[in-house]
Coordinates of C-alpha atoms in Angstrom, one line a residue:
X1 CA 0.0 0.0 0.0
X2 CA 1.0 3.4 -0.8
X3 CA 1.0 6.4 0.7
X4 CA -1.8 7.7 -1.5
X5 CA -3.5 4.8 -1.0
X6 CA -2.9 4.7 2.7
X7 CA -4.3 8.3 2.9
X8 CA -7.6 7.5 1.3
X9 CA -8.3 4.3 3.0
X10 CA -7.0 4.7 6.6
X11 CA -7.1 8.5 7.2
X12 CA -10.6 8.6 7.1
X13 CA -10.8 6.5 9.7
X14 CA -9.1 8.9 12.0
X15 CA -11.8 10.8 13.2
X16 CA -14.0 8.3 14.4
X17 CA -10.8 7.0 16.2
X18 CA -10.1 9.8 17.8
X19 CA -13.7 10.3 19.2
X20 CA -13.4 6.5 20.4
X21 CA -9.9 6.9 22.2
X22 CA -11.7 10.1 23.8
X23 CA -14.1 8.1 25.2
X24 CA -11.5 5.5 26.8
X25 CA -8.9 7.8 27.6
X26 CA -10.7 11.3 28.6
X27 CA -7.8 13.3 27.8
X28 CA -7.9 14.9 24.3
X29 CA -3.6 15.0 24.3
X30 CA -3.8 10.8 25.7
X31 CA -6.6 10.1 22.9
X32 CA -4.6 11.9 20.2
X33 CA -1.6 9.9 21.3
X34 CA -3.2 6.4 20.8
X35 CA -4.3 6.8 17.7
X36 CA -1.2 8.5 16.2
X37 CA 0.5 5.5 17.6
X38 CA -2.6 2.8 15.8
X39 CA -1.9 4.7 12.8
X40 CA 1.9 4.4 12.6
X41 CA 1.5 0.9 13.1
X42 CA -0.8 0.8 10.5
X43 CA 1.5 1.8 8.0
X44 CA 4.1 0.0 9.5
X45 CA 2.3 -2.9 8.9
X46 CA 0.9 -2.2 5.6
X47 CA 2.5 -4.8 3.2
X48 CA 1.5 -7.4 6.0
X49 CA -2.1 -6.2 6.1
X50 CA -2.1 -5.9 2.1
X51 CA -1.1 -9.1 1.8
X52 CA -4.2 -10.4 4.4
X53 CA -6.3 -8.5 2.3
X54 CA -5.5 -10.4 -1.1
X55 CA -5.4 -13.3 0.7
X56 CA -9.2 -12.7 2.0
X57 CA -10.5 -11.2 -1.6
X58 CA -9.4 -14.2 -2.6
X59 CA -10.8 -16.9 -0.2
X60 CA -14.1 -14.7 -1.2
X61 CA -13.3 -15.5 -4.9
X62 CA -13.0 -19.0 -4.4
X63 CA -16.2 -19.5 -2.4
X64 CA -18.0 -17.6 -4.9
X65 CA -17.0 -19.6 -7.3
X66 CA -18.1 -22.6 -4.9
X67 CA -21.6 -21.3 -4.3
X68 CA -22.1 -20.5 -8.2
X69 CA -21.5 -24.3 -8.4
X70 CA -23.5 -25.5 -5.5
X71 CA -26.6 -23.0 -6.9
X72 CA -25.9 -24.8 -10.4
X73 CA -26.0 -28.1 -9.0
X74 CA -29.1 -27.7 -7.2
X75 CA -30.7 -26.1 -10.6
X76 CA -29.5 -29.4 -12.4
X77 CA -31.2 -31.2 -9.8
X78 CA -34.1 -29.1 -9.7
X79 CA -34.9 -30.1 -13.4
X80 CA -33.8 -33.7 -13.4
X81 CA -36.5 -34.4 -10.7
X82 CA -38.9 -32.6 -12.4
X83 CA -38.2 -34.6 -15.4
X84 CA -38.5 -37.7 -13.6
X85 CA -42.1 -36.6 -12.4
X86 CA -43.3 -35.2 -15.7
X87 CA -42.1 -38.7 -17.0
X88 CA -43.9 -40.7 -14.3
X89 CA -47.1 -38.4 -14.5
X90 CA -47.2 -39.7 -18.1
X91 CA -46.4 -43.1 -17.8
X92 CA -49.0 -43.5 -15.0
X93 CA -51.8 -40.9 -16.8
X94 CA -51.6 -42.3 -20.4
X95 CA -53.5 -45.7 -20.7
X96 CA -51.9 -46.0 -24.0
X97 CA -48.4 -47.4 -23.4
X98 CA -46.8 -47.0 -27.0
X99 CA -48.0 -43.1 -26.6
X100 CA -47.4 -43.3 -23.2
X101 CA -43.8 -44.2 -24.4
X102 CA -43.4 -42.2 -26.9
X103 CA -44.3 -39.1 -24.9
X104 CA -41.8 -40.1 -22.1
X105 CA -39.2 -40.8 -24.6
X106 CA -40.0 -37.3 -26.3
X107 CA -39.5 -35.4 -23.0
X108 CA -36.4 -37.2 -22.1
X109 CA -34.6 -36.2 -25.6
X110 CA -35.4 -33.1 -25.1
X111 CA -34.0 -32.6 -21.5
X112 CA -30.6 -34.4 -22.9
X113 CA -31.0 -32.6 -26.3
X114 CA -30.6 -35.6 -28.1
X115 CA -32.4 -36.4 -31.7
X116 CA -33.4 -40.1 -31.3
X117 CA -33.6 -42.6 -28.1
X118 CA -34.8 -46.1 -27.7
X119 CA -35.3 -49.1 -24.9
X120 CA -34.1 -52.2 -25.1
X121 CA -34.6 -55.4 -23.1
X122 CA -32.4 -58.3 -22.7
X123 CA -33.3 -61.8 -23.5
X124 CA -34.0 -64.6 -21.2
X125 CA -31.3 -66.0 -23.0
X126 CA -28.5 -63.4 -21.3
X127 CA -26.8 -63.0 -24.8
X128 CA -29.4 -61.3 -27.1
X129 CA -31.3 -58.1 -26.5
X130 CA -34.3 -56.2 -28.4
X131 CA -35.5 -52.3 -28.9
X132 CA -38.9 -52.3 -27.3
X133 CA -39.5 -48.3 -28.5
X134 CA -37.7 -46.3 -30.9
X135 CA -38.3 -42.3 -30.6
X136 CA -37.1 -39.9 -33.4
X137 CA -37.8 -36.2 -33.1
X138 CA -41.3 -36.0 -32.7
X139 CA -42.3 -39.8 -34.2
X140 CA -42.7 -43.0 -33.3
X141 CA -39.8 -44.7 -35.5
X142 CA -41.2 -48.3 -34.2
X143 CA -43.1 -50.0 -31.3
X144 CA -43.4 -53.8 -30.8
X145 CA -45.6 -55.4 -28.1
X146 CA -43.0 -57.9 -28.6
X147 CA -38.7 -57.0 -28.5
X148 CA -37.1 -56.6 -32.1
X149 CA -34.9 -59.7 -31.8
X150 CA -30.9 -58.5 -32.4
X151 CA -28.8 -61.4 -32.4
X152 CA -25.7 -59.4 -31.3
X153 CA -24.3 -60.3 -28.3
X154 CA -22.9 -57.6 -25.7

């Protein structure tokens, strides 16, 4: 801290010093004194407080930066649980399950932002697996009461 710097953040301080060591000392010349002898210290210790200060802006910095991320994580959560009710609300509301499909598989591409999703079940057999519902977009690429039978293993 410089001089200049020193004068505009500290001086003004000196005042309302003064009036407090009044108070404790109740001698102006005693009062006057003490805070002469705060303020010299003050400036003797200058770089060290400087140096406490950028340490402090920065531990303010850094848990910003960790309540930004806390604030986003909650908002992630906030709309992942509300996707997982929309999607339940339809899956239990529809009576229509290839709709009701659909419509769940519609709302889940657009949360992830992704142009085309589909389930798939595994076989009995542990090796083969089928897609139960395709989504594309907006339409129903396929639905099958029973699994579209892949012969590819895992």
């Amino acid at each position: 801290m410089e001089l200049k710097q020193f004068k505009i953040s500290v001086l003004p301080l000196r005042n309302k010093l003064l009036n407090y060591a009044r108070k404790l000392t109740e001698s102006p010349d005693d009062a006057e004194d003490a805070v002469q002898e705060v303020l010299l210290k003050l400036w003797n210790k200058r770089l060290e407080l400087e140096q406490y200060r950028n340490r402090l802006e920065q531990m303010v910095e850094e848990k910003s930066k960790d309540l930004i991320a806390i604030q986003e994580n909650l908002e992630a959560t906030n709309r992942r649980q509300a996707l997982f009710i929309k999607v339940l609300q339809i899956l239990q509301l529809e009576p229509d399950i290839p709709t009701a499909m659909n419509m769940a598989l519609a709302e889940i591409g657009r949360y992830t932002g992704v142009d085309r999703l589909a389930t798939w079940e595994n076989h009995l057999d542990g090796i083969t697996y089928g897609c139960t519902n395709e989504w594309c977009n907006d339409c129903l690429l396929y639905t099958s009461p029973s699994p579209r039978d892949s012969t590819s293993s895992r």
